mmCIF file of C-alpha atoms (C1' of nucleotides) in Angstrom:
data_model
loop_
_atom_site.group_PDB
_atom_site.id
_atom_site.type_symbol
_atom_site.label_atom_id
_atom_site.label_comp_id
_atom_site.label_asym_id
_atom_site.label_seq_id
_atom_site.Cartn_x
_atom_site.Cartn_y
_atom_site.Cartn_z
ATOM 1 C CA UNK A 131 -8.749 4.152 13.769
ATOM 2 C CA UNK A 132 -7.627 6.741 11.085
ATOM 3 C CA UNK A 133 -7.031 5.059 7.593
ATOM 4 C CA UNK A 134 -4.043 6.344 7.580
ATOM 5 C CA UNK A 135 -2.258 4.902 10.693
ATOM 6 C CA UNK A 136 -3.505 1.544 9.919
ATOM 7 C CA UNK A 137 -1.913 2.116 6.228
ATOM 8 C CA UNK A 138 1.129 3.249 8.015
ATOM 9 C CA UNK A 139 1.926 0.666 10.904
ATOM 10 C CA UNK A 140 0.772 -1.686 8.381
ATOM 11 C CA UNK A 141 4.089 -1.102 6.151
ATOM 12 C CA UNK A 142 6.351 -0.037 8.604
ATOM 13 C CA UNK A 143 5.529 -3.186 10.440
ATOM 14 C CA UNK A 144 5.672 -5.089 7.020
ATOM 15 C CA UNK A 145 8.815 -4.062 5.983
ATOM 16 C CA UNK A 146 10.254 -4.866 9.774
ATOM 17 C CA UNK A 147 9.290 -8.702 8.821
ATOM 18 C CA UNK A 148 10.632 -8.426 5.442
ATOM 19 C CA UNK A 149 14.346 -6.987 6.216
ATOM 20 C CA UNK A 150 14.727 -9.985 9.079
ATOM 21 C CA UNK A 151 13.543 -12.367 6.479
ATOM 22 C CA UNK A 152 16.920 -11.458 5.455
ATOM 23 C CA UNK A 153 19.014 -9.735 8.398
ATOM 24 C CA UNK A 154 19.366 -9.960 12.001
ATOM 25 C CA UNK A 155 17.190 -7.611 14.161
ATOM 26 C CA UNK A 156 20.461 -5.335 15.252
ATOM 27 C CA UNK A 157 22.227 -4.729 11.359
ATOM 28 C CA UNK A 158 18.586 -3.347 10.421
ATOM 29 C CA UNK A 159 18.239 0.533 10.770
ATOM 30 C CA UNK A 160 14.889 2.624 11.233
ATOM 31 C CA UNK A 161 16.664 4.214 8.077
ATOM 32 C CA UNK A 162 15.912 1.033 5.614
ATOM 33 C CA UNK A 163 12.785 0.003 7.437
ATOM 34 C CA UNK A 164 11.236 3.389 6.298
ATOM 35 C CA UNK A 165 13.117 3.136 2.835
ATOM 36 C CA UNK A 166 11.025 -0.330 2.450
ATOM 37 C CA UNK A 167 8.287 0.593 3.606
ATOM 38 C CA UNK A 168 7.933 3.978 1.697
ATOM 39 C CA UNK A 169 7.395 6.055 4.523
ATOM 40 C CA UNK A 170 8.816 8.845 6.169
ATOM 41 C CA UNK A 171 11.016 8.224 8.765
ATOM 42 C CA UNK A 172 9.451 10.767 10.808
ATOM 43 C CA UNK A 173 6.666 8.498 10.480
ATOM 44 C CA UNK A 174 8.182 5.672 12.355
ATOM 45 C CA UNK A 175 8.790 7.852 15.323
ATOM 46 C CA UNK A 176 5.173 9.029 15.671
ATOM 47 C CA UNK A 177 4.360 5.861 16.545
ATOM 48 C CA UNK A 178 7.015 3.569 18.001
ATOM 49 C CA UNK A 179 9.570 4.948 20.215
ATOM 50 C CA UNK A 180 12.503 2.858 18.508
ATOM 51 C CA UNK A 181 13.094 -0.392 16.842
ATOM 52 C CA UNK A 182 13.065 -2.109 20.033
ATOM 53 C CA UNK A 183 9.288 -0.842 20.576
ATOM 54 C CA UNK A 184 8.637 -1.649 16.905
ATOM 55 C CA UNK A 185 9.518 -5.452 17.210
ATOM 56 C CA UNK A 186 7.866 -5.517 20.329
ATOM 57 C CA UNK A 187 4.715 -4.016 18.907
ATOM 58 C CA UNK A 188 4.494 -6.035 15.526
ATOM 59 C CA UNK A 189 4.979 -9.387 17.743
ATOM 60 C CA UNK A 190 2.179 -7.934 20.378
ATOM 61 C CA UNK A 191 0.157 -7.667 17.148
ATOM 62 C CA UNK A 192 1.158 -10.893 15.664
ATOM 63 C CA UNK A 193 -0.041 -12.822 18.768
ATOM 64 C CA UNK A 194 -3.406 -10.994 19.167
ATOM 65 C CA UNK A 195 -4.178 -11.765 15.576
ATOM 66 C CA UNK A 196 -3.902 -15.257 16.165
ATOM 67 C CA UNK A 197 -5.434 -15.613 19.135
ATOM 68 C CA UNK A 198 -8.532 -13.747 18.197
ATOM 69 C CA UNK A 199 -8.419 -15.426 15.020
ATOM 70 C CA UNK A 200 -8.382 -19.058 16.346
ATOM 71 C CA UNK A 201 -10.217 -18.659 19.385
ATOM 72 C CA UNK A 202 -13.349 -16.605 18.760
ATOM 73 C CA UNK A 203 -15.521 -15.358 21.465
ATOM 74 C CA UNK A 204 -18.512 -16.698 20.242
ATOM 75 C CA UNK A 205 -17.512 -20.502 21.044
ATOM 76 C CA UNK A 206 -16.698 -19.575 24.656
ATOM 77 C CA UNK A 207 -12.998 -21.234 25.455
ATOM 78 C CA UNK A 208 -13.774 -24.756 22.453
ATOM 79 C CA UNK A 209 -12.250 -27.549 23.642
ATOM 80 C CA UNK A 210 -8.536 -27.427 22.409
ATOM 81 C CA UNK A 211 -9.177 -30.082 19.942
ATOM 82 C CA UNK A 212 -10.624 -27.906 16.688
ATOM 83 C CA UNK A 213 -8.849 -25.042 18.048
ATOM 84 C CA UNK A 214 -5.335 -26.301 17.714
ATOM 85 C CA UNK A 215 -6.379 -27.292 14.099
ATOM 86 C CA UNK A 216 -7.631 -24.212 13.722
ATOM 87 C CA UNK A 217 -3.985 -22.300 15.007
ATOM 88 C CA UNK A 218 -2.065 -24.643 12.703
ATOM 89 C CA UNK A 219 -4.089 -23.783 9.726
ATOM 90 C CA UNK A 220 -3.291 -20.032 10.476
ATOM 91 C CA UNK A 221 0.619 -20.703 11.211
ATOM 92 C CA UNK A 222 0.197 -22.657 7.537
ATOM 93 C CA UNK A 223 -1.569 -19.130 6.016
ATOM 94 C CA UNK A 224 0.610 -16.932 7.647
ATOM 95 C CA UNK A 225 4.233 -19.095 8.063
ATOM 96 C CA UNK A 226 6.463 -16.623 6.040
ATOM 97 C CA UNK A 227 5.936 -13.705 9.337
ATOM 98 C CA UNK A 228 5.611 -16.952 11.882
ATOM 99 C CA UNK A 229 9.133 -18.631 10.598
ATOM 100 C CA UNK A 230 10.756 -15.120 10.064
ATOM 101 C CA UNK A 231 9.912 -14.010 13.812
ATOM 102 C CA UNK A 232 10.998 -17.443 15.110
ATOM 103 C CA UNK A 233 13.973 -17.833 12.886
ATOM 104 C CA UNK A 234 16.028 -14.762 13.470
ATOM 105 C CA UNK A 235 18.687 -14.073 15.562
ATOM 106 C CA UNK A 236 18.830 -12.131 18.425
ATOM 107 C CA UNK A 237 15.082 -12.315 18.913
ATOM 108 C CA UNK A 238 14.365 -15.138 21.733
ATOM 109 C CA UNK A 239 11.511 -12.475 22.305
ATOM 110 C CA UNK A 240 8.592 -13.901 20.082
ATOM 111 C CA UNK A 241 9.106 -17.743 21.363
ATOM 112 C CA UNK A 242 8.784 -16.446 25.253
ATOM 113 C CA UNK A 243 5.968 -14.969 24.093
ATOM 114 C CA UNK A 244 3.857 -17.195 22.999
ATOM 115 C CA UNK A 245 5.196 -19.620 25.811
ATOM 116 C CA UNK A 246 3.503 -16.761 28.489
ATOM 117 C CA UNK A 247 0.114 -16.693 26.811
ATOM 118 C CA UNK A 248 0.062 -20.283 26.340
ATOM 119 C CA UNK A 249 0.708 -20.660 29.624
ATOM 120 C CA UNK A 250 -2.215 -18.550 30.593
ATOM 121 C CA UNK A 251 -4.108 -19.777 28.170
ATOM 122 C CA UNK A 252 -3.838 -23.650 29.327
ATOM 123 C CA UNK A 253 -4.260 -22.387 32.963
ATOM 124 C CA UNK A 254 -7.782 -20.875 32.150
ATOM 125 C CA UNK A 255 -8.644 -24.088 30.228
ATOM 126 C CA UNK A 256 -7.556 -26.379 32.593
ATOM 127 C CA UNK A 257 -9.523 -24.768 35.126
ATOM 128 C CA UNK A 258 -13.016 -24.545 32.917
ATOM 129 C CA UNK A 259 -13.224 -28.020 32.015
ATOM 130 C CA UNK A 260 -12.047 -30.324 35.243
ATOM 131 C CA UNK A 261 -10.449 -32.615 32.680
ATOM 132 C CA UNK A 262 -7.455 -34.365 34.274
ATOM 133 C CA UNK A 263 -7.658 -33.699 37.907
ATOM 134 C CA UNK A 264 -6.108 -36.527 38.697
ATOM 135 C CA UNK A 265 -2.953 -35.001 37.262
ATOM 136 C CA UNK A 266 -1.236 -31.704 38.808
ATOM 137 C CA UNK A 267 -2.305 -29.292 37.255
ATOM 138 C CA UNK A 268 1.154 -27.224 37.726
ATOM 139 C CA UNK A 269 3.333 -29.300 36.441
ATOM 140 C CA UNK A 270 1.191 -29.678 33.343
ATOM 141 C CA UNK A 271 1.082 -26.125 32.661
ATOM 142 C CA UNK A 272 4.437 -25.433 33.117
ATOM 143 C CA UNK A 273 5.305 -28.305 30.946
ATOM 144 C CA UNK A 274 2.677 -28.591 28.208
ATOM 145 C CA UNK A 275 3.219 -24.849 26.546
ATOM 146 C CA UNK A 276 7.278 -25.121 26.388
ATOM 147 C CA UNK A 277 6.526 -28.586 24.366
ATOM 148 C CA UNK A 278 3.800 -27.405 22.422
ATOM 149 C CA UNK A 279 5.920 -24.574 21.235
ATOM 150 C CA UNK A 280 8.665 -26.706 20.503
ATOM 151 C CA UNK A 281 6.713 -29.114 18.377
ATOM 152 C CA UNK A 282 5.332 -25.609 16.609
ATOM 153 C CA UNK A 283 8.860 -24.182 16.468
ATOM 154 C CA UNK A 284 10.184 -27.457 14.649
ATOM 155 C CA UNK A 285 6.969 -28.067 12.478
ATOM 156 C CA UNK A 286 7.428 -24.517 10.970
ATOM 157 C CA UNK A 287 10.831 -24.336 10.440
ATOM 158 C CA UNK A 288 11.265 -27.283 8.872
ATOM 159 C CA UNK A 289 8.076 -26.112 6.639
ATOM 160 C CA UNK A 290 5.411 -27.940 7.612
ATOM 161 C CA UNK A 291 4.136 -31.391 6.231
ATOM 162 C CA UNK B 266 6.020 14.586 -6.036
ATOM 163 C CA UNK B 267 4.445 14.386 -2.208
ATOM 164 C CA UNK B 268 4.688 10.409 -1.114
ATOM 165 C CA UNK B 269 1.391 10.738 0.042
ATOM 166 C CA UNK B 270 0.069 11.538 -3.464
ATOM 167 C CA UNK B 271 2.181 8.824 -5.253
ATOM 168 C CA UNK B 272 0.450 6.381 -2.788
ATOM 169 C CA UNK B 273 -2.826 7.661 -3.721
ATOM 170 C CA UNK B 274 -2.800 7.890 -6.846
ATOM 171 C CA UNK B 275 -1.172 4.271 -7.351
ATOM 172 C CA UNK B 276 -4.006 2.553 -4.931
ATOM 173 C CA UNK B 277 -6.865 4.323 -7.079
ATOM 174 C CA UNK B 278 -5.564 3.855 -10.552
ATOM 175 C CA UNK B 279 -4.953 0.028 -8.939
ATOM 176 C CA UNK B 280 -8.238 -0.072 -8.089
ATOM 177 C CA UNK B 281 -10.211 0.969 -11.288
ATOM 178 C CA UNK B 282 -7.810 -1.470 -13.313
ATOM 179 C CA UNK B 283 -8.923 -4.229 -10.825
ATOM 180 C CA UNK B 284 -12.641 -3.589 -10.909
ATOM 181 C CA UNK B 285 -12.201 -3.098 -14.425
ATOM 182 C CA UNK B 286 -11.002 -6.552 -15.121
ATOM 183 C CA UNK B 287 -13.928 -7.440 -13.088
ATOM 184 C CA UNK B 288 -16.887 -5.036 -14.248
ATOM 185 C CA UNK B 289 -17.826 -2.604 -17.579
ATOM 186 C CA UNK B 290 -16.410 0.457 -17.266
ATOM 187 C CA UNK B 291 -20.037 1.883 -17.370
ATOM 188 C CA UNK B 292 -21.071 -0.277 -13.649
ATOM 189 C CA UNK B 293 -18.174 1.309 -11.373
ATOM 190 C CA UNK B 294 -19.179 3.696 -9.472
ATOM 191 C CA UNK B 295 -16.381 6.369 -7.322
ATOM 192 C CA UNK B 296 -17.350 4.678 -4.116
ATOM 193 C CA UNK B 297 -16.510 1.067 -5.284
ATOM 194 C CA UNK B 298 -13.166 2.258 -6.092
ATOM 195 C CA UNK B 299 -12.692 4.222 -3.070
ATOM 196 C CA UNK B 300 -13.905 1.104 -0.998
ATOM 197 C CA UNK B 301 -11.112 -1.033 -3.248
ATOM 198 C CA UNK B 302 -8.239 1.500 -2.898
ATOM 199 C CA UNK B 303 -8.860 1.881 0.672
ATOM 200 C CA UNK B 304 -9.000 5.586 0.311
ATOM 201 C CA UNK B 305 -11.500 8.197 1.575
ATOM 202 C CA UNK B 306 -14.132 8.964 -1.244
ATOM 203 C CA UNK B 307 -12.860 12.697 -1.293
ATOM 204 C CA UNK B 308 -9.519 12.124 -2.057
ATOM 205 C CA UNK B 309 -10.842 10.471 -5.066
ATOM 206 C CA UNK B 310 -11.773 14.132 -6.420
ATOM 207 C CA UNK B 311 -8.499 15.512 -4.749
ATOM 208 C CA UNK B 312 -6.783 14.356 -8.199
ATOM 209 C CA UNK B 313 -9.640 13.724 -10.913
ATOM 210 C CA UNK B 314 -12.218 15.535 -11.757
ATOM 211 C CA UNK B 315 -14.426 12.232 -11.992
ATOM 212 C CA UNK B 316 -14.594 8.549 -13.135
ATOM 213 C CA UNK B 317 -13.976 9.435 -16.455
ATOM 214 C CA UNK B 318 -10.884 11.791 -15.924
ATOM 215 C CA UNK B 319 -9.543 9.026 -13.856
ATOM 216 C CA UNK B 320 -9.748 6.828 -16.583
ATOM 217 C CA UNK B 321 -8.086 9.229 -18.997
ATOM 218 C CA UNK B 322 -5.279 9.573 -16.840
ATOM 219 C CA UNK B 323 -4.537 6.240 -15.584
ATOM 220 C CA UNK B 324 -4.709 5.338 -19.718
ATOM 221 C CA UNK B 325 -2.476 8.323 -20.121
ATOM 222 C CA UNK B 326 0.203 7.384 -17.299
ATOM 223 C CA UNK B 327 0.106 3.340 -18.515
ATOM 224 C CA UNK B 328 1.537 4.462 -22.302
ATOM 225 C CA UNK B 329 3.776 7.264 -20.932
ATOM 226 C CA UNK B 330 5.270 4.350 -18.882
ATOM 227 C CA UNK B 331 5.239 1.773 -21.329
ATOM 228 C CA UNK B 332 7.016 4.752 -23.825
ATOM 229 C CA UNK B 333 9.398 6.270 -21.103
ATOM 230 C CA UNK B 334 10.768 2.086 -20.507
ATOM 231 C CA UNK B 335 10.741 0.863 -24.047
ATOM 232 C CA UNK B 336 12.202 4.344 -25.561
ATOM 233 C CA UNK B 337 15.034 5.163 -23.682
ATOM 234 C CA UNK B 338 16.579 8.900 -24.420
ATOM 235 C CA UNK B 339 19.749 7.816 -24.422
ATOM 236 C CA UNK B 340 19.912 5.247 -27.506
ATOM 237 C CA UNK B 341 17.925 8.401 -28.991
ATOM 238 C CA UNK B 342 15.091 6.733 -30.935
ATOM 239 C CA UNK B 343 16.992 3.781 -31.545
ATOM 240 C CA UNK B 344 15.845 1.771 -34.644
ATOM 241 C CA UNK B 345 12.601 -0.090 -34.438
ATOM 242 C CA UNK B 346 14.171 -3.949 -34.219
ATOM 243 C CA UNK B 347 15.232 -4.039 -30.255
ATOM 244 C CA UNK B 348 12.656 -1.063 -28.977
ATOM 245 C CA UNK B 349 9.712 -3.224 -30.879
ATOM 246 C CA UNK B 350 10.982 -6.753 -28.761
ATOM 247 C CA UNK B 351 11.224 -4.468 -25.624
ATOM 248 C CA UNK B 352 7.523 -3.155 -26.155
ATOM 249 C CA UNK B 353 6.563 -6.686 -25.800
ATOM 250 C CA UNK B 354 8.437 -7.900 -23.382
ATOM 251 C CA UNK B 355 6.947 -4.978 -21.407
ATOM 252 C CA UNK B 356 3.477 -5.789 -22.451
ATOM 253 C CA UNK B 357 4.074 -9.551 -21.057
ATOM 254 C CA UNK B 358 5.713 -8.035 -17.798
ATOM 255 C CA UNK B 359 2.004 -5.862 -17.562
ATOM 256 C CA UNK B 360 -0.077 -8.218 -19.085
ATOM 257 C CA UNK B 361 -3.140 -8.028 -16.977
ATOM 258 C CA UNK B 362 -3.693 -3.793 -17.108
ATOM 259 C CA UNK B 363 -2.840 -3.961 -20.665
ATOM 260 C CA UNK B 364 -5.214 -6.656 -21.431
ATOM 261 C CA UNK B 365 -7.840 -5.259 -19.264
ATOM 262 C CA UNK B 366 -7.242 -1.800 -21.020
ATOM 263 C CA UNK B 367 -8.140 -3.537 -24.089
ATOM 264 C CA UNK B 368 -10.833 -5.642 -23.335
ATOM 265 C CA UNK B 369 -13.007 -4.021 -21.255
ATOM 266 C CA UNK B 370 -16.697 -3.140 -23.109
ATOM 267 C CA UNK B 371 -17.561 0.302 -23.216
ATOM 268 C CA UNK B 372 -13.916 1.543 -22.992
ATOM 269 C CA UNK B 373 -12.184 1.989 -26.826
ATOM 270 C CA UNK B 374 -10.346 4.663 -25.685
ATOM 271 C CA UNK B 375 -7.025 3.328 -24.854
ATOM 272 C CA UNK B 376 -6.892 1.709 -28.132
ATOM 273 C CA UNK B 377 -7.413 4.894 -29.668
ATOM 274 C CA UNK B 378 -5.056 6.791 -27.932
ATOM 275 C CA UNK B 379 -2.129 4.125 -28.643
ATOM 276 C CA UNK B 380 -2.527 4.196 -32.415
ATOM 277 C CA UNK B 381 -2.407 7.690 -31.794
ATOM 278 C CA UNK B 382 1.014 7.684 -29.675
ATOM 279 C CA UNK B 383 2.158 5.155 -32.516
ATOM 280 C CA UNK B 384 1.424 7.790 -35.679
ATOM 281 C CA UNK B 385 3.429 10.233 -34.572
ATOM 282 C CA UNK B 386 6.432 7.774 -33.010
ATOM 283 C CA UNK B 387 6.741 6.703 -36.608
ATOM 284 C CA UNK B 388 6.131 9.423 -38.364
ATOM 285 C CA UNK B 389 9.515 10.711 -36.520
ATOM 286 C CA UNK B 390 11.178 7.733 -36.829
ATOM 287 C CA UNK B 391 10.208 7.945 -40.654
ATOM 288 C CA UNK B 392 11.518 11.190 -40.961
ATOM 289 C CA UNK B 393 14.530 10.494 -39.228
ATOM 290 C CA UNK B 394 16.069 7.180 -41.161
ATOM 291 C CA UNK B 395 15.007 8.021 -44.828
ATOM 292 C CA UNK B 396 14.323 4.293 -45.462
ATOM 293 C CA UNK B 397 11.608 3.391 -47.643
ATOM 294 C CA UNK B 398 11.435 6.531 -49.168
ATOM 295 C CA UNK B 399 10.028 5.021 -52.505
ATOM 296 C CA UNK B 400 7.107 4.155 -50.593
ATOM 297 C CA UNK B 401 4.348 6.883 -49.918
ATOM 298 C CA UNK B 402 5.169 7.963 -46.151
ATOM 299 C CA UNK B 403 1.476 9.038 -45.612
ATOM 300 C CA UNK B 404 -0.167 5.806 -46.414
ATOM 301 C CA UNK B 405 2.433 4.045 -44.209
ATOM 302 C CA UNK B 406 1.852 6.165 -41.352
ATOM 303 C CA UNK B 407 -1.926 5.536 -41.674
ATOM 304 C CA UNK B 408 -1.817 2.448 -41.878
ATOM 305 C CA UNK B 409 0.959 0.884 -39.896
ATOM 306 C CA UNK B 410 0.037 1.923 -36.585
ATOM 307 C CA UNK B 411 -3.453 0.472 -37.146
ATOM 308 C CA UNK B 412 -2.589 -2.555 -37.862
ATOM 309 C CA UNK B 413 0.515 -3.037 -35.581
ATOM 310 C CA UNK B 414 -1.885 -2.471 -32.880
ATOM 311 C CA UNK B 415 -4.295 -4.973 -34.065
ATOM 312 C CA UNK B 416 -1.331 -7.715 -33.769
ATOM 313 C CA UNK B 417 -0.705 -6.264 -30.325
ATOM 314 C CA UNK B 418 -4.327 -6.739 -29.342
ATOM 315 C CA UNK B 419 -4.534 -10.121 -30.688
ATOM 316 C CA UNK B 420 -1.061 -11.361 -29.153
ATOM 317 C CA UNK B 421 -2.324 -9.537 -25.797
ATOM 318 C CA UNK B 422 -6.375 -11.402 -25.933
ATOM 319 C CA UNK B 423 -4.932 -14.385 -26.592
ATOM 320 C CA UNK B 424 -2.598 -14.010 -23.849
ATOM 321 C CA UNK B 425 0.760 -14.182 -25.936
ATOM 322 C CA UNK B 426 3.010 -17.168 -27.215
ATOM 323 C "C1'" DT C 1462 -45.503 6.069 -9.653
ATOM 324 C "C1'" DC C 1463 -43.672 6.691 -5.071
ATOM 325 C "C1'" DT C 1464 -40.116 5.436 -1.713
ATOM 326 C "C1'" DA C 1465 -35.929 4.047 -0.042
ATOM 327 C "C1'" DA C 1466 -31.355 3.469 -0.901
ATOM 328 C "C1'" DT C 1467 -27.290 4.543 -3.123
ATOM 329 C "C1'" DC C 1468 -24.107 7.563 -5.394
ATOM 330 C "C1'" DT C 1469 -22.236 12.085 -6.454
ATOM 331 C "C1'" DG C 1470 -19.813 16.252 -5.660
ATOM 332 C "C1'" DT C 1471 -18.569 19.523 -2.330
ATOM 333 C "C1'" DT C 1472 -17.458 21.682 2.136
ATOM 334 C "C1'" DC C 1473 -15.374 21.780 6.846
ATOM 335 C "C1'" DA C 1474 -12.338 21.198 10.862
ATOM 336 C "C1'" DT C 1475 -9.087 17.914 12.458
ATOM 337 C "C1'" DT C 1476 -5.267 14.996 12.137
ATOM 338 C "C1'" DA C 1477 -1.359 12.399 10.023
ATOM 339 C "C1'" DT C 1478 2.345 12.590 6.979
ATOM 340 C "C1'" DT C 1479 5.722 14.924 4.576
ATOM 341 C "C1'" DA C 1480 10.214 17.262 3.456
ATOM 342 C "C1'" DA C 1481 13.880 19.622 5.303
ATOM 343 C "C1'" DA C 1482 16.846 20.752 8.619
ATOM 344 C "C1'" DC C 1483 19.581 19.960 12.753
ATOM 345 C "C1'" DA C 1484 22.875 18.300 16.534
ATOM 346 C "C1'" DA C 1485 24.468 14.340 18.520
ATOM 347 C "C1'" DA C 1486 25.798 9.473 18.421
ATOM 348 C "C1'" DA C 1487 27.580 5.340 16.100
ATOM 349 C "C1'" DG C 1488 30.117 2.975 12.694
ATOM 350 C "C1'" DC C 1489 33.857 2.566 9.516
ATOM 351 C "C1'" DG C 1490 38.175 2.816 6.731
ATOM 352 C "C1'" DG C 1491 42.564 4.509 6.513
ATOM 353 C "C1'" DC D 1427 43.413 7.508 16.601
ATOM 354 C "C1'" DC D 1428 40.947 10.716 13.349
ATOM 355 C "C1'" DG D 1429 38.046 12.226 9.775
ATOM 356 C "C1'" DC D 1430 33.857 10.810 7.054
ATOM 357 C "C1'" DT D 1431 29.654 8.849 6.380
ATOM 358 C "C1'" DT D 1432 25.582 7.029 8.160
ATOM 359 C "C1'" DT D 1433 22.157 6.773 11.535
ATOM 360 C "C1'" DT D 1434 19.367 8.576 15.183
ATOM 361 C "C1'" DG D 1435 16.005 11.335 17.367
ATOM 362 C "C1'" DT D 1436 13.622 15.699 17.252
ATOM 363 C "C1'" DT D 1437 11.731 19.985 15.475
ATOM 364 C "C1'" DT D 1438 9.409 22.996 12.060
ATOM 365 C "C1'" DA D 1439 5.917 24.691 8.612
ATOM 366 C "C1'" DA D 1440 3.361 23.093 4.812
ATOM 367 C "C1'" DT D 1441 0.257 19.978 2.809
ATOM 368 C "C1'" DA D 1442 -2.532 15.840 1.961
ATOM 369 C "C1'" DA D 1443 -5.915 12.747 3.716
ATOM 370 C "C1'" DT D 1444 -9.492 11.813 6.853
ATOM 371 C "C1'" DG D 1445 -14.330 11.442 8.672
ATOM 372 C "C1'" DA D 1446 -18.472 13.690 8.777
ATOM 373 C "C1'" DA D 1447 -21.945 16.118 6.968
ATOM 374 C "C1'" DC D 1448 -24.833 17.888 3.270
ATOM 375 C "C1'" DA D 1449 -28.098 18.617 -0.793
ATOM 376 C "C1'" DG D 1450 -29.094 16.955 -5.102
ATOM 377 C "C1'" DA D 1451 -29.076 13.257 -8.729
ATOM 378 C "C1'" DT D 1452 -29.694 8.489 -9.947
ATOM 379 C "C1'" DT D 1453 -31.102 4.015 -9.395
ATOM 380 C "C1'" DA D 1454 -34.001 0.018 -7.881
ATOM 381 C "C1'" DG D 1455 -37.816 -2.141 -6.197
ATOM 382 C "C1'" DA D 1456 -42.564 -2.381 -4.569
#
DNA sequence: TCTAATCTGTTCATTATTAAACAAAAGCGG
DNA sequence: CCGCTTTTGTTTAATAATGAACAGATTAGA
């Protein structure tokens, strides 16, 4: 992709983060985002339709990031237990974006997130290894991503031990 | 000025100080600091001529920054007691691209072109306030800047009490 | 010394960003 | 409620940056 739309989602998408660090989602205007991020606010337009798309984009992005991060292709679907360690050390590296989205008001958004790709996530697992078939497997994946969130949600918030 | 060149120009000069710190002045080459600014290598010659002009201007723009904050118009060349404390406080605030200015082999330019700046800051601010005027102007203006800079470069190497 | 690799300047067409302007919609204080 | 300011989208022409290519210079290693 062209240097300079990586440069400028980049910032725009930075500065989204850092103004609801410190303000809910709805008081912040296109007009400071592109003030923070030094950018035209033309700019902002040419790619994102509105805020709204904005968020949605920079949490899309957020959640690929991880997942590619902490569950590389090479490994073929690891066993959960190095790659859990592996997603806490990157919540840990990257907790000031992590907290922010989860943190602010108005934006139950990023937490259903995750919950969805967990869910499919645990599914696909679940069904690889034919670990626990004695349990129902339903049940556990509607269960197990809603708790595993929570115990992320309060471990982050609460900045991490 | 176009944001677009303010970015630029701020990621390049960035660059050279940080490969600087890193590298003799003599081993960068225009690609390295391309590479480190994240910039295409043409837009390098865009706004210098080469390595060398960048140098001189980034040198340049550091002291007309450092001159334009510690020499306010508006106290209109204030006597040398609070503009001397705010030179240093602004050399602490920029420690690292002053040091690196200073240090780097192959490079005496910069200290050059300060004692430079200094002669004819004082030889104004000599004219101006006839203090000392029993004392031989010339041989102060020759030698004060010299060796005000030499405390400078000492306080700055040894990274500053 | 010869070769391969890297670096330098420069050109080109394409694309992204900019500044400036605009009308319309919100938001706000009196 | 009514002005006033701010924000929103969108458009325009102008300009800066990009990626790609190129020949020539320099460097490094075999």
């Amino acid at each position: 992709m062209d240097k300079r739309i990586k440069k400028s989602k980049r910032a725009i998408e930075e500065a989204l983060i850092s103004l609801m660090a410190e303000n809910d989602f709805k008081d912040i205007t296109i007009h400071s985002i592109a003030e923070k991020a030094d950018v035209n606010r033309g700019t902002i337009y040419l790619h994102y339709e509105d805020k709204f798309d904005l968020l949605e984009q920079c949490i899309e992005g957020k959640i690929q990031k991880l997942l590619n991060f902490c569950l590389p292709e090479g490994s073929g679907s690891q066993p959960s237990k190095s790659s859990l360690l592996r997603i806490f050390h990157y919540l840990e590296e990257h907790s000031f974006i992590f907290h922010t989205l989860l943190t602010n008001k108005g934006v139950p958004t990023f937490r259903k997130k995750i919950v969805t790709v967990m869910k499919a996530g645990m599914k696909e697992q679940l069904e690889l290894n034919g670990v626990n078939q004695h349990i129902n497997k339903e049940i556990l994946i509607q269960f197990l991503p809603s708790a595993t969130i929570s115990v992320i949600e309060w471990w982050i918030i609460e900045s991490m031990p």
